[in-house]
Amino acid sequence: MAYSNFTLEMVLEQFQLTIRETRSLTQADG
């Protein structure tokens, strides 16, 4: 159970980083 939660946190963190990068690129283009 703890392993699943740890993996989920890693996935969510990567997802947030991807969103931040995408938003930064969008702002740079706009």
mmCIF file of C-alpha atoms in Angstrom:
data_model
loop_
_atom_site.group_PDB
_atom_site.id
_atom_site.type_symbol
_atom_site.label_atom_id
_atom_site.label_comp_id
_atom_site.label_asym_id
_atom_site.label_seq_id
_atom_site.Cartn_x
_atom_site.Cartn_y
_atom_site.Cartn_z
ATOM 1 C CA MET A 1 0.000 0.000 0.000
ATOM 2 C CA ALA A 2 2.777 2.387 0.944
ATOM 3 C CA TYR A 3 4.579 1.485 -2.280
ATOM 4 C CA SER A 4 1.501 2.365 -4.312
ATOM 5 C CA ASN A 5 1.138 5.706 -2.535
ATOM 6 C CA PHE A 6 4.826 6.468 -3.083
ATOM 7 C CA THR A 7 4.521 5.680 -6.780
ATOM 8 C CA LEU A 8 1.386 7.789 -7.045
ATOM 9 C CA GLU A 9 3.169 10.753 -5.443
ATOM 10 C CA MET A 10 6.031 10.397 -7.927
ATOM 11 C CA VAL A 11 3.593 10.336 -10.849
ATOM 12 C CA LEU A 12 1.719 13.385 -9.555
ATOM 13 C CA GLU A 13 4.988 15.270 -9.029
ATOM 14 C CA GLN A 14 6.124 14.493 -12.577
ATOM 15 C CA PHE A 15 2.694 15.572 -13.828
ATOM 16 C CA GLN A 16 2.966 18.918 -12.007
ATOM 17 C CA LEU A 17 6.464 19.488 -13.404
ATOM 18 C CA THR A 18 5.220 18.769 -16.913
ATOM 19 C CA ILE A 19 2.345 21.226 -16.474
ATOM 20 C CA ARG A 20 4.717 23.919 -15.181
ATOM 21 C CA GLU A 21 7.043 23.392 -18.150
ATOM 22 C CA THR A 22 4.129 23.517 -20.578
ATOM 23 C CA ARG A 23 2.796 26.722 -19.016
ATOM 24 C CA SER A 24 6.262 28.277 -19.168
ATOM 25 C CA LEU A 25 6.567 27.395 -22.849
ATOM 26 C CA THR A 26 3.095 28.792 -23.511
ATOM 27 C CA GLN A 27 3.964 32.066 -21.788
ATOM 28 C CA ALA A 28 7.226 32.272 -23.756
ATOM 29 C CA ASP A 29 5.362 31.752 -27.030
ATOM 30 C CA GLY A 30 2.589 34.197 -26.113
#
